mmCIF file of C-alpha atoms in Angstrom:
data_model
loop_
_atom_site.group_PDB
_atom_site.id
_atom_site.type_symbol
_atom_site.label_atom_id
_atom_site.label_comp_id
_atom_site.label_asym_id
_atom_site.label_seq_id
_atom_site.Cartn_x
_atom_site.Cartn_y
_atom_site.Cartn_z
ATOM 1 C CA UNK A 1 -33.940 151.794 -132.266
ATOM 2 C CA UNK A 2 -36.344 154.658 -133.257
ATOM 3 C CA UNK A 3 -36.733 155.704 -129.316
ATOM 4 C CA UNK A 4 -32.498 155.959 -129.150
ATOM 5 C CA UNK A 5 -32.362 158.255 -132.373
ATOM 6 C CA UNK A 6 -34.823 160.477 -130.606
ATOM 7 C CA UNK A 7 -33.325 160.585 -127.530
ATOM 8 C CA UNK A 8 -30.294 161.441 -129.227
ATOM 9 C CA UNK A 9 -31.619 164.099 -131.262
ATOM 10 C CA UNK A 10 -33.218 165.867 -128.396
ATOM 11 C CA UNK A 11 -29.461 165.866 -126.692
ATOM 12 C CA UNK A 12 -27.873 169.642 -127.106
ATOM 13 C CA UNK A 13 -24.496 169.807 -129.106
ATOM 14 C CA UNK A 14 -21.411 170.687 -126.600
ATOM 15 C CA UNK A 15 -20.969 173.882 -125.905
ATOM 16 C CA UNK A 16 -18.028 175.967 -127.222
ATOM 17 C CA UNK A 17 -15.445 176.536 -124.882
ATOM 18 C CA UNK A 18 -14.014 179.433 -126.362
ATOM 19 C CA UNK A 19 -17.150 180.939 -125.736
ATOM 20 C CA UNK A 20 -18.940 182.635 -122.894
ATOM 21 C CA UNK A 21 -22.494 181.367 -121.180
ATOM 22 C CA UNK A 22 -24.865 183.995 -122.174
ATOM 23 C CA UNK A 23 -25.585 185.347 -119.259
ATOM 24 C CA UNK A 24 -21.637 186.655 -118.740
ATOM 25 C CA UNK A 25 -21.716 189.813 -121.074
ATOM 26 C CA UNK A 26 -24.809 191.027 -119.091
ATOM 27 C CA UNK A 27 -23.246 190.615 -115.692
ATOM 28 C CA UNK A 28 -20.070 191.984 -116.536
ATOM 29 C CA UNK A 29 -21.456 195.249 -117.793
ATOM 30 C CA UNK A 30 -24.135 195.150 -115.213
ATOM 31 C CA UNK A 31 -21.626 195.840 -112.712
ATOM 32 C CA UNK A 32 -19.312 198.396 -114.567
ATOM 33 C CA UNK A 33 -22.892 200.291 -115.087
ATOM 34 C CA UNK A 34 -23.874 200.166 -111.120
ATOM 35 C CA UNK A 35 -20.381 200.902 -109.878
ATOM 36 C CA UNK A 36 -20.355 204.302 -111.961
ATOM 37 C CA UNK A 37 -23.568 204.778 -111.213
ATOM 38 C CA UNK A 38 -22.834 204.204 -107.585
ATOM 39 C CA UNK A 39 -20.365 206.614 -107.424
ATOM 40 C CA UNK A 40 -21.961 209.270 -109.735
ATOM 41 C CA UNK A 41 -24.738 209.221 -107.347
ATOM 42 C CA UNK A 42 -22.756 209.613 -104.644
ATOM 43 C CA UNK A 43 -21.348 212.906 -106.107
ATOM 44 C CA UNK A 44 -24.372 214.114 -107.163
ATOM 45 C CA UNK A 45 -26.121 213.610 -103.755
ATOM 46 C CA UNK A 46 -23.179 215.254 -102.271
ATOM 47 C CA UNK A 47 -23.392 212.206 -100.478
ATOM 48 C CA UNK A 48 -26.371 211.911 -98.575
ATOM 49 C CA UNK A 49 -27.320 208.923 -101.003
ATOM 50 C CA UNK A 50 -26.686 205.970 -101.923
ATOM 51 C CA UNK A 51 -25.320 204.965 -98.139
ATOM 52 C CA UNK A 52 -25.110 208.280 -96.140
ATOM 53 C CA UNK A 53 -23.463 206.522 -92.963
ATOM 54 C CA UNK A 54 -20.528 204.840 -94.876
ATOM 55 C CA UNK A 55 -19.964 208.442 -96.215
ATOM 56 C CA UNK A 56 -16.216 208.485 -98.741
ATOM 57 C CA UNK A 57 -16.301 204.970 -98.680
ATOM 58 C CA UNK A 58 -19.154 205.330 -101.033
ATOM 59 C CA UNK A 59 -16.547 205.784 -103.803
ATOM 60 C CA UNK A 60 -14.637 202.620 -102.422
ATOM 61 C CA UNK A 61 -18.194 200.443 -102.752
ATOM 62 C CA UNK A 62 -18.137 202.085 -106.193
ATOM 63 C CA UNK A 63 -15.301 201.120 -107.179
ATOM 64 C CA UNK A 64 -15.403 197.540 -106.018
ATOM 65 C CA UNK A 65 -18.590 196.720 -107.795
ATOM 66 C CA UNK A 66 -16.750 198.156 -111.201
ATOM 67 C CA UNK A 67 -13.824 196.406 -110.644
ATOM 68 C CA UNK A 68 -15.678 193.160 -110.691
ATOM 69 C CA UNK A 69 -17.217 193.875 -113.664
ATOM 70 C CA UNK A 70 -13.767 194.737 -115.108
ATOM 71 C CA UNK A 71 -12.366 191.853 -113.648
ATOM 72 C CA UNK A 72 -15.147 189.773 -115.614
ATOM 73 C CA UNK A 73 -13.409 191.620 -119.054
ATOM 74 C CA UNK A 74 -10.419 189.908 -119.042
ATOM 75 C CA UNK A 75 -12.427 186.415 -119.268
ATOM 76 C CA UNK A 76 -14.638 187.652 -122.096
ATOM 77 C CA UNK A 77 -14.135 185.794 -125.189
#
């Protein structure tokens, strides 16, 4: 009896589901801040960096990355 009351004590409560995992809210703005950063590097660089080769498409790349972290917004609760 005394090793089931422990066992069941040691069990974590159920998670909200009207909440996020904690790890979300970083990710999401993670990629909002490396997509404008991507592209405001780009302009600054006059775009030798970040990816010289790809050369306008830099501002596509930028875009994409902060577009999945705005994507990520509209599950944030």
């Amino acid at each position: 009896m005394a090793a089931a009351a422990k066992a069941q004590k040691r069990q974590k409560p159920p998670r909200d589901p009207n909440t996020n995992a904690p790890w979300f809210k970083p990710v999401m703005f993670g990629f909002l801040i490396i997509g404008f950063l991507w592209i405001l590097v780009y302009y600054l660089s006059n775009g030798r960096l970040p990816v010289q080769e790809i050369g306008a498409w830099n501002i596509l790349v930028g875009f994409g990355i902060a577009f999945v972290g705005f994507v990520m917004t509209t599950n944030w609760k």
